[in-house]
GROMACS .gro file of C-alpha atoms in nm:
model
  223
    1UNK     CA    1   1.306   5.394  -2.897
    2UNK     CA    2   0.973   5.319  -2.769
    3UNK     CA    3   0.881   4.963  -2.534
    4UNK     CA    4   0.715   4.676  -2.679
    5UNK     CA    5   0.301   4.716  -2.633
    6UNK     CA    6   0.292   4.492  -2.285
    7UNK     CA    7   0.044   4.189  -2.279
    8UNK     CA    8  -0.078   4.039  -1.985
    9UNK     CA    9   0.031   3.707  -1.896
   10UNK     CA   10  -0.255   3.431  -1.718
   11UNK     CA   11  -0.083   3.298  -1.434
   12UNK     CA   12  -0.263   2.983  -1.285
   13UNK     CA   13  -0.192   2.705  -1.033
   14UNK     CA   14  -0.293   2.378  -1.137
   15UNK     CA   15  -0.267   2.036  -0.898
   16UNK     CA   16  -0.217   1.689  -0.988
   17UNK     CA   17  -0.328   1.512  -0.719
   18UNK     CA   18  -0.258   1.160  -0.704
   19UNK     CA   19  -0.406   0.899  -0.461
   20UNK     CA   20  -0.467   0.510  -0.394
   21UNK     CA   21  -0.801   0.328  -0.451
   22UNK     CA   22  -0.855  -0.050  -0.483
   23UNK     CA   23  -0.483  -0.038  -0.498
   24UNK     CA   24  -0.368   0.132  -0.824
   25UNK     CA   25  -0.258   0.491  -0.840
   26UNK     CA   26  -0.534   0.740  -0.958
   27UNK     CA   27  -0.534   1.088  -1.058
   28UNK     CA   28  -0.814   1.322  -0.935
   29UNK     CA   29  -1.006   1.534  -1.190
   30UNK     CA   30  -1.249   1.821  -1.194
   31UNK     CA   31  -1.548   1.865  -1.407
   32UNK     CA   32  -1.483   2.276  -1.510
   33UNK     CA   33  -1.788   2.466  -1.436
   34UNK     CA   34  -1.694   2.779  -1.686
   35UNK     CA   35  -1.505   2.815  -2.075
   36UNK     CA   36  -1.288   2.736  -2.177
   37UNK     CA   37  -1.355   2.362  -2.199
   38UNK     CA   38  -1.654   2.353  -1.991
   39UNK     CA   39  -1.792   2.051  -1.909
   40UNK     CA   40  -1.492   1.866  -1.933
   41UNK     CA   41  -1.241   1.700  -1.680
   42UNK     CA   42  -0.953   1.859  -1.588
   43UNK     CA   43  -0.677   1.904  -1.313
   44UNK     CA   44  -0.803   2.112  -1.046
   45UNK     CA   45  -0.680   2.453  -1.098
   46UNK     CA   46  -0.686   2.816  -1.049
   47UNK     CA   47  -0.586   3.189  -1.034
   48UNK     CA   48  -0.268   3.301  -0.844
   49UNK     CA   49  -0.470   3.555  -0.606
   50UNK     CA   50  -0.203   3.842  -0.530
   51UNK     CA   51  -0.372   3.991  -0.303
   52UNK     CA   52  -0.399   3.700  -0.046
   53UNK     CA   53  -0.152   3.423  -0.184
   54UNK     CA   54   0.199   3.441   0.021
   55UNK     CA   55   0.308   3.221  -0.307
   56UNK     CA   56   0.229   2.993  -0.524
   57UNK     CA   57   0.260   2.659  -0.319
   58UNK     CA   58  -0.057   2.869  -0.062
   59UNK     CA   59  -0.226   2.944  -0.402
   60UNK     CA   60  -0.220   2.561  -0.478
   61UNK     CA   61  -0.348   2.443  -0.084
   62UNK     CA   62  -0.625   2.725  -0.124
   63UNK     CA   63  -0.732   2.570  -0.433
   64UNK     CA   64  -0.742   2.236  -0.323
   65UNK     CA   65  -0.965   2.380  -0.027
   66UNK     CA   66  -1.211   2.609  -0.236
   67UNK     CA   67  -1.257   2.331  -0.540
   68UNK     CA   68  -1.199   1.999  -0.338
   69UNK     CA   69  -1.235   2.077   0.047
   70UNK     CA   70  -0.879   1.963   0.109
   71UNK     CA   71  -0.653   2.074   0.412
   72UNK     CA   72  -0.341   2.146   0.308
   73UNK     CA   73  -0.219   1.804   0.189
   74UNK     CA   74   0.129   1.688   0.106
   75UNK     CA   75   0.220   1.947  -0.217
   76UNK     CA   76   0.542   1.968  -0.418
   77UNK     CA   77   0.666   2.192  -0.694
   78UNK     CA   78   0.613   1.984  -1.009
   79UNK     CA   79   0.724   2.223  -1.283
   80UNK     CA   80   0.599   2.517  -1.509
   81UNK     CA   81   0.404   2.513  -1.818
   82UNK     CA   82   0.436   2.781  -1.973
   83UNK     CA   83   0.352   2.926  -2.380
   84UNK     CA   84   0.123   3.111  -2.594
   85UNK     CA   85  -0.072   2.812  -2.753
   86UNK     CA   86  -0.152   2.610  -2.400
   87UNK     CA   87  -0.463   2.855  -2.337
   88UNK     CA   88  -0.662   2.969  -2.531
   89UNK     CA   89  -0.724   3.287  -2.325
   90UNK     CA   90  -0.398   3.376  -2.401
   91UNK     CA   91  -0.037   3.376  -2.318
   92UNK     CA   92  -0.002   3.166  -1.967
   93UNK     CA   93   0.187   3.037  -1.765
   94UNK     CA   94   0.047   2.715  -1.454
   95UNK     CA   95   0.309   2.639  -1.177
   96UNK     CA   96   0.238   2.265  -1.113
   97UNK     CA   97   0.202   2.117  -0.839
   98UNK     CA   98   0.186   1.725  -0.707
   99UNK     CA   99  -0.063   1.682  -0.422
  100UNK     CA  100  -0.028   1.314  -0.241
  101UNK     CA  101  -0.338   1.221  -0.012
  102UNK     CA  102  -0.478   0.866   0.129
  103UNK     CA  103  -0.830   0.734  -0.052
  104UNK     CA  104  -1.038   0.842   0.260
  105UNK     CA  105  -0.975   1.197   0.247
  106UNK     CA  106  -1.186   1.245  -0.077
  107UNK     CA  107  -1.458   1.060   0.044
  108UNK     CA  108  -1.779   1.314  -0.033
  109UNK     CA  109  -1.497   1.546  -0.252
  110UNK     CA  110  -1.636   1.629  -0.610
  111UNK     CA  111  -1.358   1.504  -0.794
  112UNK     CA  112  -1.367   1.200  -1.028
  113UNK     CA  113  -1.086   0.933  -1.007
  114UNK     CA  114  -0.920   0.806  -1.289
  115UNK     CA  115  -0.652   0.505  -1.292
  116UNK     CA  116  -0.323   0.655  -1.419
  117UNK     CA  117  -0.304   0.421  -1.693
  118UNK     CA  118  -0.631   0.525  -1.813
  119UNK     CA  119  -0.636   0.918  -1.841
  120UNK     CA  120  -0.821   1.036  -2.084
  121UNK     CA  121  -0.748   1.364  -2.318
  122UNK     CA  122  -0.702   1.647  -2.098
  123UNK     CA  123  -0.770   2.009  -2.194
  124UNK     CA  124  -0.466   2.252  -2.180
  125UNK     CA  125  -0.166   2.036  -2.141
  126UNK     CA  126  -0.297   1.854  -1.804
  127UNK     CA  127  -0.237   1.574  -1.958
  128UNK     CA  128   0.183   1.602  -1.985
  129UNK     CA  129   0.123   1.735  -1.612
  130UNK     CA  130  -0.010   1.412  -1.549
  131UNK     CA  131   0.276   1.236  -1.703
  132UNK     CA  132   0.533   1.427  -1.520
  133UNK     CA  133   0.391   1.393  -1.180
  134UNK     CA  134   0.393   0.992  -1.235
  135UNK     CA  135   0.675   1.004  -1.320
  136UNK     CA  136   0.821   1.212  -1.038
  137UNK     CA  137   0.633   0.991  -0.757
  138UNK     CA  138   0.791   0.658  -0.904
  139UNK     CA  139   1.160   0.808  -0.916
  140UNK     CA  140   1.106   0.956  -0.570
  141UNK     CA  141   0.958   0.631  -0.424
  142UNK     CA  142   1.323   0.477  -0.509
  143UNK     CA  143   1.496   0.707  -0.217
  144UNK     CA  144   1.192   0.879  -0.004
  145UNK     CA  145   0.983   0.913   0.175
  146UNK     CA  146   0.747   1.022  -0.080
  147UNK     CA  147   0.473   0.744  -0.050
  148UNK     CA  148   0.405   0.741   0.290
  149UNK     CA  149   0.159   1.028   0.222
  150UNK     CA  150  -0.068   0.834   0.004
  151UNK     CA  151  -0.115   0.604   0.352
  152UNK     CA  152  -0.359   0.671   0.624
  153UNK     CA  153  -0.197   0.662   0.971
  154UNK     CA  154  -0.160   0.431   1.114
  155UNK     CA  155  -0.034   0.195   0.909
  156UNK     CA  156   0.141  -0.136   0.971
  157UNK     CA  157   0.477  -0.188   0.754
  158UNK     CA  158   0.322  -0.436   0.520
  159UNK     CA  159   0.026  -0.187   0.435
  160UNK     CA  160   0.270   0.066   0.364
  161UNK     CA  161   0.509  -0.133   0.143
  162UNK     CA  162   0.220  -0.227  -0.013
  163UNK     CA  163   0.167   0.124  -0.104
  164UNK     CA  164   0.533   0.135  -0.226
  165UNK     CA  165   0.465  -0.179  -0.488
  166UNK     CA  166   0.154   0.015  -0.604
  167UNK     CA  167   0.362   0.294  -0.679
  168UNK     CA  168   0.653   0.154  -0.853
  169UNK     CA  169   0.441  -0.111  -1.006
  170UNK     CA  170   0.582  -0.433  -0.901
  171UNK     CA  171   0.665  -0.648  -0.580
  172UNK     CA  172   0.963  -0.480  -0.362
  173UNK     CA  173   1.160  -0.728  -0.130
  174UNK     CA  174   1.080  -0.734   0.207
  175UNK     CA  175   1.365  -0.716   0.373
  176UNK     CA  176   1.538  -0.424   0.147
  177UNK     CA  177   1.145  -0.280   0.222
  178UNK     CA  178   1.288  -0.298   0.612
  179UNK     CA  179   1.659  -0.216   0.554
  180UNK     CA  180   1.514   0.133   0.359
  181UNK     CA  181   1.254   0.181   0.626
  182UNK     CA  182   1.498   0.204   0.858
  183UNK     CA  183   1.725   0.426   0.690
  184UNK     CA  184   1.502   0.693   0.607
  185UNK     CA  185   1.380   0.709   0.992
  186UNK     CA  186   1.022   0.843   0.912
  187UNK     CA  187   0.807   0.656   1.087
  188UNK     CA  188   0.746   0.581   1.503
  189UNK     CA  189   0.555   0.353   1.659
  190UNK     CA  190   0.215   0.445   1.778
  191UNK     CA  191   0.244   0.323   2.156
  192UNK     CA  192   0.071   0.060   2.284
  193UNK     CA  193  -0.113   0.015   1.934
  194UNK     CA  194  -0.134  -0.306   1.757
  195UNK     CA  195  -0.298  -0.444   1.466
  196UNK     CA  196  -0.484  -0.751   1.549
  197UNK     CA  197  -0.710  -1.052   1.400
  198UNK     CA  198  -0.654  -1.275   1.070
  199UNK     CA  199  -0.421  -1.575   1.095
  200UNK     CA  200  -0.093  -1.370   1.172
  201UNK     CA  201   0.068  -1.228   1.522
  202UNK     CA  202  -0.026  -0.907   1.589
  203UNK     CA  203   0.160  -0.619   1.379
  204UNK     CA  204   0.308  -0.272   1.505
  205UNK     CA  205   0.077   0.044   1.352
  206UNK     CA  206   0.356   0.340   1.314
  207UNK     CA  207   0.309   0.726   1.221
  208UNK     CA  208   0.474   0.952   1.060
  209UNK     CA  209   0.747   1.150   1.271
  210UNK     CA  210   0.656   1.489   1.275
  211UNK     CA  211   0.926   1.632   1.100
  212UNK     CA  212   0.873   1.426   0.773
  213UNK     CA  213   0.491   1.518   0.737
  214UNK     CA  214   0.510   1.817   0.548
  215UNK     CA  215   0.896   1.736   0.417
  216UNK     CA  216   1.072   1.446   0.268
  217UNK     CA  217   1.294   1.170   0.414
  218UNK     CA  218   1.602   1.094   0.159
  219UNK     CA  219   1.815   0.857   0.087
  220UNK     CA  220   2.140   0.779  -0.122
  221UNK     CA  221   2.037   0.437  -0.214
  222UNK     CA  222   1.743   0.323  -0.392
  223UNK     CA  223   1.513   0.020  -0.328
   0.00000   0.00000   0.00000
């Protein structure tokens, strides 16, 4: 008996990263530069590169660097898409990823914003990737640390649970806000650094602790 004819699979990264600005939670997109679907918007994305990519989460960080000049930002597995109808190349398969950064780290980057709410139709299935990282972030943000990277340190504890009610998309209590805090034990105060002016008393700036900057804090209650 002889083997099936082998075809060749396309095996891509592509990133959805998500980000703050004027307080809702955006998606960043990329104009494609080559077919299919040129012109259009679209996650960035890329190649797996076997040559130099230890795996797929380094193929995904060199892709934010080469197409967005990111460093290495927050990234988690999302999921794989995978099918012969997605591309129209051919038979593919895209390991997702979700990429959390703070507003002023695209600052000068060629991606294009977009509110959440407001995507509009995606080439591939981008779109569903979308979906699925939104709704990852806003079940994480229940137990996790998970939001914390969409703040730029440092951060006082009413900026960042004002981050968390962007997120989940409505007000969280304060003092559960402090009880969680607490509980996941991800942040330290910056010493001798205080927030000051306004009508208020001066407010504590904290960082992240380095063990939770590339990882998660958990926890077995939600907000």
């Amino acid at each position: 008996m002889t083997e099936p004819s082998a075809r060749s699979v396309i095996c891509t990264v592509d990133v959805v990263l998500l980000t703050l600005h004027e307080g809702a939670l955006q998606v960043a997109l990329l104009r494609r530069d080559r077919p299919p679907f040129a012109g259009a918007l679209a996650l960035p994305g890329g190649y797996v590169h076997a040559d130099e990519d230890a795996d797929t989460a380094a193929s995904a960080a060199r892709v934010l660097h080469d197409k967005a000049g990111l460093q290495s930002p927050y990234l988690e597995q999302l999921a794989t898409f995978s099918g012969p109808v997605r591309d129209p190349r051919g038979w593919s398969l895209a390991v997702v990823y979700c990429a959390l950064v703070p507003p002023a780290l695209l600052a000068g980057s060629p991606l294009t914003l977009v509110p959440v709410t407001d995507v509009p139709a995606l080439p591939f299935d981008h779109r569903a990737m979308v979906d699925a990282a939104v709704a990852r972030l806003r079940s994480k943000s229940q137990y996790s640390s998970m939001p914390v990277h969409l703040c730029a340190e440092p951060f006082t504890l009413p900026q960042l649970q004002a981050v968390y009610e962007a997120v989940l998309g409505e007000p969280v209590n304060k003092v559960s806000f402090r009880r969680k805090m607490d509980e996941l034990d991800m942040l330290e105060p910056v010493p001798g650094a205080l927030q000051t002016g306004g009508a208020h008393r001066p407010a504590q700036l904290y960082r992240v602790r380095p063990a939770y900057r590339r990882h998660l804090s958990l926890s077995v209650r939600g907000l």
